mmCIF file of C-alpha atoms in Angstrom:
data_model
loop_
_atom_site.group_PDB
_atom_site.id
_atom_site.type_symbol
_atom_site.label_atom_id
_atom_site.label_comp_id
_atom_site.label_asym_id
_atom_site.label_seq_id
_atom_site.Cartn_x
_atom_site.Cartn_y
_atom_site.Cartn_z
ATOM 1 C CA UNK A 1 18.904 -12.126 -28.860
ATOM 2 C CA UNK A 2 20.694 -12.228 -26.498
ATOM 3 C CA UNK A 3 19.363 -13.800 -23.281
ATOM 4 C CA UNK A 4 18.870 -10.841 -19.781
ATOM 5 C CA UNK A 5 21.850 -9.454 -18.272
ATOM 6 C CA UNK A 6 21.586 -10.793 -14.791
ATOM 7 C CA UNK A 7 22.660 -8.275 -11.929
ATOM 8 C CA UNK A 8 22.922 -10.072 -8.439
ATOM 9 C CA UNK A 9 22.179 -7.447 -5.999
ATOM 10 C CA UNK A 10 23.014 -8.205 -2.296
ATOM 11 C CA UNK A 11 23.390 -5.421 0.602
ATOM 12 C CA UNK A 12 27.558 -5.091 0.868
ATOM 13 C CA UNK A 13 28.833 -5.214 4.242
ATOM 14 C CA UNK A 14 31.949 -3.236 6.018
ATOM 15 C CA UNK A 15 33.498 -6.686 6.811
ATOM 16 C CA UNK A 16 36.241 -7.615 2.981
ATOM 17 C CA UNK A 17 34.990 -10.985 3.683
ATOM 18 C CA UNK A 18 31.092 -10.515 2.421
ATOM 19 C CA UNK A 19 31.733 -9.006 -0.665
ATOM 20 C CA UNK A 20 34.610 -11.578 -1.682
ATOM 21 C CA UNK A 21 31.390 -14.463 -0.492
ATOM 22 C CA UNK A 22 29.742 -13.473 -2.729
ATOM 23 C CA UNK A 23 31.931 -12.503 -5.644
ATOM 24 C CA UNK A 24 33.033 -16.676 -5.283
ATOM 25 C CA UNK A 25 29.133 -17.597 -5.154
ATOM 26 C CA UNK A 26 29.126 -15.499 -8.991
ATOM 27 C CA UNK A 27 32.364 -16.595 -9.614
ATOM 28 C CA UNK A 28 30.038 -20.803 -9.085
ATOM 29 C CA UNK A 29 26.701 -19.190 -11.446
ATOM 30 C CA UNK A 30 28.741 -18.352 -13.760
ATOM 31 C CA UNK A 31 30.576 -21.649 -14.128
ATOM 32 C CA UNK A 32 26.503 -23.017 -13.787
ATOM 33 C CA UNK A 33 25.600 -20.523 -16.805
ATOM 34 C CA UNK A 34 28.263 -20.448 -18.965
ATOM 35 C CA UNK A 35 27.777 -17.580 -21.789
ATOM 36 C CA UNK A 36 24.703 -15.036 -19.490
ATOM 37 C CA UNK A 37 25.986 -12.331 -18.011
ATOM 38 C CA UNK A 38 25.688 -12.266 -14.663
ATOM 39 C CA UNK A 39 26.973 -8.758 -13.013
ATOM 40 C CA UNK A 40 26.880 -7.698 -8.993
ATOM 41 C CA UNK A 41 26.058 -4.801 -7.388
ATOM 42 C CA UNK A 42 26.017 -3.862 -3.517
ATOM 43 C CA UNK A 43 22.887 -2.228 -1.588
ATOM 44 C CA UNK A 44 25.818 -0.212 0.814
ATOM 45 C CA UNK A 45 28.698 -0.339 2.093
ATOM 46 C CA UNK A 46 30.397 -1.678 -1.078
ATOM 47 C CA UNK A 47 31.099 -0.712 -4.950
ATOM 48 C CA UNK A 48 29.386 -1.010 -7.020
ATOM 49 C CA UNK A 49 26.145 0.237 -6.600
ATOM 50 C CA UNK A 50 22.676 -0.581 -7.988
ATOM 51 C CA UNK A 51 22.359 2.595 -9.489
ATOM 52 C CA UNK A 52 25.935 1.968 -11.285
ATOM 53 C CA UNK A 53 25.745 -0.492 -12.837
ATOM 54 C CA UNK A 54 22.559 -0.112 -14.234
ATOM 55 C CA UNK A 55 23.176 2.804 -15.508
ATOM 56 C CA UNK A 56 26.576 1.515 -16.779
ATOM 57 C CA UNK A 57 24.166 -1.754 -18.934
ATOM 58 C CA UNK A 58 22.242 1.436 -20.097
ATOM 59 C CA UNK A 59 25.039 2.901 -21.445
ATOM 60 C CA UNK A 60 26.418 -0.557 -23.528
ATOM 61 C CA UNK A 61 22.504 -0.426 -25.140
ATOM 62 C CA UNK A 62 20.912 -3.260 -22.404
ATOM 63 C CA UNK A 63 17.428 -3.012 -22.047
ATOM 64 C CA UNK A 64 17.321 -6.231 -20.149
ATOM 65 C CA UNK A 65 17.778 -6.733 -16.982
ATOM 66 C CA UNK A 66 16.766 -9.766 -14.272
ATOM 67 C CA UNK A 67 17.703 -8.112 -11.004
ATOM 68 C CA UNK A 68 18.073 -10.265 -8.494
ATOM 69 C CA UNK A 69 18.119 -9.904 -4.776
ATOM 70 C CA UNK A 70 20.752 -11.924 -2.593
ATOM 71 C CA UNK A 71 18.321 -12.245 -0.242
ATOM 72 C CA UNK A 72 17.140 -15.404 2.059
ATOM 73 C CA UNK A 73 13.592 -14.097 2.847
ATOM 74 C CA UNK A 74 11.703 -11.534 1.822
ATOM 75 C CA UNK A 75 11.990 -9.352 4.786
ATOM 76 C CA UNK A 76 12.749 -4.975 4.398
ATOM 77 C CA UNK A 77 15.178 -5.383 2.475
ATOM 78 C CA UNK A 78 13.455 -7.421 -0.255
ATOM 79 C CA UNK A 79 10.305 -4.851 0.319
ATOM 80 C CA UNK A 80 11.271 -1.476 0.177
ATOM 81 C CA UNK A 81 15.178 -0.502 -0.356
ATOM 82 C CA UNK A 82 15.558 -3.090 -3.247
ATOM 83 C CA UNK A 83 12.335 -1.219 -5.419
ATOM 84 C CA UNK A 84 12.627 1.759 -3.733
ATOM 85 C CA UNK A 85 16.328 2.024 -6.034
ATOM 86 C CA UNK A 86 15.030 -0.252 -9.016
ATOM 87 C CA UNK A 87 12.426 3.185 -9.386
ATOM 88 C CA UNK A 88 15.773 5.848 -10.232
ATOM 89 C CA UNK A 89 16.996 2.722 -13.206
ATOM 90 C CA UNK A 90 17.504 5.134 -16.146
ATOM 91 C CA UNK A 91 13.727 4.110 -18.260
ATOM 92 C CA UNK A 92 15.319 2.867 -21.264
ATOM 93 C CA UNK A 93 15.539 -0.985 -19.043
ATOM 94 C CA UNK A 94 13.217 -2.995 -18.921
ATOM 95 C CA UNK A 95 13.942 -4.599 -15.412
ATOM 96 C CA UNK A 96 12.738 -8.281 -14.770
ATOM 97 C CA UNK A 97 12.211 -8.235 -10.586
ATOM 98 C CA UNK A 98 14.100 -12.985 -9.797
ATOM 99 C CA UNK A 99 12.657 -13.862 -6.567
ATOM 100 C CA UNK A 100 14.772 -14.105 -3.265
ATOM 101 C CA UNK A 101 16.290 -17.371 -2.210
ATOM 102 C CA UNK A 102 14.308 -18.804 0.455
ATOM 103 C CA UNK A 103 13.070 -21.227 1.427
ATOM 104 C CA UNK A 104 14.117 -23.463 -0.821
ATOM 105 C CA UNK A 105 15.175 -26.959 -0.920
ATOM 106 C CA UNK A 106 18.164 -26.292 -2.609
ATOM 107 C CA UNK A 107 19.016 -24.660 1.073
ATOM 108 C CA UNK A 108 18.913 -26.763 3.050
ATOM 109 C CA UNK A 109 21.186 -28.694 0.496
ATOM 110 C CA UNK A 110 23.304 -26.746 0.989
ATOM 111 C CA UNK A 111 23.333 -26.239 5.169
ATOM 112 C CA UNK A 112 23.600 -30.190 5.478
ATOM 113 C CA UNK A 113 27.209 -29.923 2.502
ATOM 114 C CA UNK A 114 27.949 -26.997 4.966
ATOM 115 C CA UNK A 115 27.176 -29.381 8.580
ATOM 116 C CA UNK A 116 29.085 -32.533 6.180
ATOM 117 C CA UNK A 117 32.876 -30.174 5.714
ATOM 118 C CA UNK A 118 32.393 -29.512 9.444
ATOM 119 C CA UNK A 119 32.810 -32.696 10.775
ATOM 120 C CA UNK A 120 29.211 -34.544 11.226
ATOM 121 C CA UNK A 121 28.037 -37.569 9.134
ATOM 122 C CA UNK A 122 24.353 -38.700 7.549
ATOM 123 C CA UNK A 123 24.557 -40.973 10.620
ATOM 124 C CA UNK A 124 24.742 -38.633 13.435
ATOM 125 C CA UNK A 125 21.053 -36.631 12.481
ATOM 126 C CA UNK A 126 19.454 -38.917 15.449
ATOM 127 C CA UNK A 127 21.463 -38.383 18.203
ATOM 128 C CA UNK A 128 22.022 -34.680 16.976
ATOM 129 C CA UNK A 129 20.634 -31.428 17.359
ATOM 130 C CA UNK A 130 21.222 -28.134 14.420
ATOM 131 C CA UNK A 131 20.553 -24.667 15.636
ATOM 132 C CA UNK A 132 19.016 -23.022 12.418
ATOM 133 C CA UNK A 133 20.710 -19.860 12.675
ATOM 134 C CA UNK A 134 19.853 -16.991 10.860
ATOM 135 C CA UNK A 135 20.736 -13.404 11.180
ATOM 136 C CA UNK A 136 17.553 -12.444 12.307
ATOM 137 C CA UNK A 137 14.559 -9.670 11.184
ATOM 138 C CA UNK A 138 11.385 -7.692 12.502
ATOM 139 C CA UNK A 139 9.692 -8.929 10.047
ATOM 140 C CA UNK A 140 7.057 -11.881 10.950
ATOM 141 C CA UNK A 141 6.709 -12.865 7.693
ATOM 142 C CA UNK A 142 10.426 -13.586 7.827
ATOM 143 C CA UNK A 143 10.305 -15.257 11.092
ATOM 144 C CA UNK A 144 7.569 -17.845 9.909
ATOM 145 C CA UNK A 145 9.810 -18.566 7.022
ATOM 146 C CA UNK A 146 12.782 -19.640 9.833
ATOM 147 C CA UNK A 147 10.435 -21.157 11.620
ATOM 148 C CA UNK A 148 8.866 -23.110 9.287
ATOM 149 C CA UNK A 149 12.332 -24.392 7.406
ATOM 150 C CA UNK A 150 13.581 -25.621 10.870
ATOM 151 C CA UNK A 151 10.119 -27.963 11.688
ATOM 152 C CA UNK A 152 10.353 -29.651 7.932
ATOM 153 C CA UNK A 153 14.415 -29.785 8.409
ATOM 154 C CA UNK A 154 13.893 -31.838 11.747
ATOM 155 C CA UNK A 155 11.745 -34.267 9.569
ATOM 156 C CA UNK A 156 14.440 -35.026 7.648
ATOM 157 C CA UNK A 157 16.134 -37.683 10.783
ATOM 158 C CA UNK A 158 18.075 -34.312 12.868
ATOM 159 C CA UNK A 159 17.784 -35.547 16.596
ATOM 160 C CA UNK A 160 16.345 -31.895 16.915
ATOM 161 C CA UNK A 161 16.408 -28.532 14.994
ATOM 162 C CA UNK A 162 15.749 -25.181 16.760
ATOM 163 C CA UNK A 163 15.876 -21.709 14.677
ATOM 164 C CA UNK A 164 18.249 -18.453 15.881
ATOM 165 C CA UNK A 165 18.202 -15.132 16.117
ATOM 166 C CA UNK A 166 21.173 -13.044 15.960
ATOM 167 C CA UNK A 167 18.959 -9.907 15.832
ATOM 168 C CA UNK A 168 15.992 -8.448 16.119
ATOM 169 C CA UNK A 169 14.172 -11.898 17.450
ATOM 170 C CA UNK A 170 14.106 -14.535 19.982
ATOM 171 C CA UNK A 171 15.885 -16.980 20.898
ATOM 172 C CA UNK A 172 19.520 -15.946 20.147
ATOM 173 C CA UNK A 173 22.333 -18.438 19.072
ATOM 174 C CA UNK A 174 23.797 -19.674 22.709
ATOM 175 C CA UNK A 175 19.798 -19.775 24.281
ATOM 176 C CA UNK A 176 18.341 -22.372 21.381
ATOM 177 C CA UNK A 177 22.450 -24.597 22.107
ATOM 178 C CA UNK A 178 21.243 -24.729 25.885
ATOM 179 C CA UNK A 179 17.795 -25.373 25.046
ATOM 180 C CA UNK A 180 18.768 -28.468 22.640
ATOM 181 C CA UNK A 181 21.350 -29.823 25.120
ATOM 182 C CA UNK A 182 18.707 -29.865 27.760
ATOM 183 C CA UNK A 183 16.001 -31.917 25.445
ATOM 184 C CA UNK A 184 19.755 -34.993 25.175
ATOM 185 C CA UNK A 185 20.858 -34.462 22.015
ATOM 186 C CA UNK A 186 24.392 -36.101 22.285
ATOM 187 C CA UNK A 187 26.089 -33.282 20.116
ATOM 188 C CA UNK A 188 24.894 -29.948 19.124
ATOM 189 C CA UNK A 189 25.805 -28.184 15.980
ATOM 190 C CA UNK A 190 24.712 -24.168 14.486
ATOM 191 C CA UNK A 191 24.385 -24.278 11.190
ATOM 192 C CA UNK A 192 23.955 -20.470 9.796
ATOM 193 C CA UNK A 193 21.565 -19.015 7.074
ATOM 194 C CA UNK A 194 23.269 -16.932 6.184
ATOM 195 C CA UNK A 195 25.130 -16.075 3.240
ATOM 196 C CA UNK A 196 28.141 -14.435 3.539
ATOM 197 C CA UNK A 197 30.371 -13.335 6.405
ATOM 198 C CA UNK A 198 30.160 -10.010 8.280
ATOM 199 C CA UNK A 199 28.477 -8.524 12.119
ATOM 200 C CA UNK A 200 25.701 -10.818 12.451
ATOM 201 C CA UNK A 201 27.374 -14.465 11.174
ATOM 202 C CA UNK A 202 30.370 -13.731 13.465
ATOM 203 C CA UNK A 203 27.726 -12.359 16.430
ATOM 204 C CA UNK A 204 26.127 -16.233 15.458
ATOM 205 C CA UNK A 205 29.334 -17.769 16.452
ATOM 206 C CA UNK A 206 30.159 -16.446 19.423
ATOM 207 C CA UNK A 207 26.947 -17.358 20.534
ATOM 208 C CA UNK A 208 28.213 -20.597 19.434
ATOM 209 C CA UNK A 209 30.433 -21.610 22.150
ATOM 210 C CA UNK A 210 27.882 -23.678 24.492
ATOM 211 C CA UNK A 211 27.776 -25.832 20.609
ATOM 212 C CA UNK A 212 29.935 -29.698 19.274
ATOM 213 C CA UNK A 213 30.011 -27.705 15.565
ATOM 214 C CA UNK A 214 29.497 -24.475 14.053
ATOM 215 C CA UNK A 215 28.540 -24.769 10.270
ATOM 216 C CA UNK A 216 30.307 -22.162 7.665
ATOM 217 C CA UNK A 217 28.554 -19.495 5.839
ATOM 218 C CA UNK A 218 26.403 -20.960 2.979
ATOM 219 C CA UNK A 219 28.371 -18.905 0.790
ATOM 220 C CA UNK A 220 29.503 -20.205 -2.548
ATOM 221 C CA UNK A 221 28.018 -23.605 -2.354
ATOM 222 C CA UNK A 222 26.827 -25.203 -5.633
ATOM 223 C CA UNK A 223 23.668 -25.454 -4.227
ATOM 224 C CA UNK A 224 22.767 -21.774 -3.338
ATOM 225 C CA UNK A 225 24.520 -21.205 -6.570
ATOM 226 C CA UNK A 226 21.611 -23.653 -8.089
ATOM 227 C CA UNK A 227 19.160 -21.151 -6.899
ATOM 228 C CA UNK A 228 20.359 -18.464 -8.880
ATOM 229 C CA UNK A 229 20.246 -19.783 -11.550
ATOM 230 C CA UNK A 230 17.180 -21.356 -10.842
ATOM 231 C CA UNK A 231 15.217 -17.834 -10.026
ATOM 232 C CA UNK A 232 16.020 -16.135 -13.321
ATOM 233 C CA UNK A 233 14.739 -19.185 -15.348
ATOM 234 C CA UNK A 234 11.357 -18.353 -13.601
ATOM 235 C CA UNK A 235 12.334 -14.040 -13.765
ATOM 236 C CA UNK A 236 12.352 -15.024 -17.351
ATOM 237 C CA UNK A 237 9.642 -18.136 -17.652
ATOM 238 C CA UNK A 238 7.098 -15.263 -15.729
ATOM 239 C CA UNK A 239 8.247 -12.095 -18.128
ATOM 240 C CA UNK A 240 6.358 -14.250 -21.151
ATOM 241 C CA UNK A 241 3.025 -11.418 -21.753
ATOM 242 C CA UNK A 242 3.479 -9.994 -18.085
ATOM 243 C CA UNK A 243 5.214 -6.339 -18.341
ATOM 244 C CA UNK A 244 8.046 -5.672 -16.571
ATOM 245 C CA UNK A 245 8.514 -5.052 -12.656
ATOM 246 C CA UNK A 246 9.718 -1.296 -12.273
ATOM 247 C CA UNK A 247 8.218 -0.271 -9.017
ATOM 248 C CA UNK A 248 6.202 -3.841 -7.647
ATOM 249 C CA UNK A 249 8.839 -5.600 -4.132
ATOM 250 C CA UNK A 250 10.088 -8.531 -4.594
ATOM 251 C CA UNK A 251 8.237 -11.524 -5.043
#
């Protein structure tokens, strides 16, 4: 019996770097789970569309699909957009919804990987303040998750960690950078808590002008790919003894 197909659903962007990064991350997932069929679809701007991939899978005779939102928090896209799209899936498909990626300790490990790649080292932690810069959301639950990640990350040895947002919420990246300066941190680093380049990550970069270090986006970090693999496995475990999900929000 074949394993269910993993369908990774990304938001999409007019910026070509976004799709390229998503495909690179999916490639890392395939390397970690050889033999698993992994497909990619986009909600907007890029092809293939979610509807198009689901129709193609059904036409091939595929019956079980695990859909995985390539999202870091349970905000609007996870709660509304993706469930709405999945309601239009071919009826012969049994769709099982995986959870969004965050929060997860592996994502924090990926953030640190990117900071070290940008020039920091573990020895710099006690004297470095970090801005945890996310895209932002109007969803209070999503904002609370980012704030909690920042609080927990601070306990791993950094001088201070402050959340910031590129849109919809405050503070902005540049405000958090100034706050860390005022706290007396010897250096300030910005860690983008985003998966791929695009308009909002560019806004984060622009707000990082006063920082000493700007890390890269999470992208195809092996830790991020590992989270996808684990979410897929958890969705398979959850489907045993439960009905397939078609019209419910992401967990």
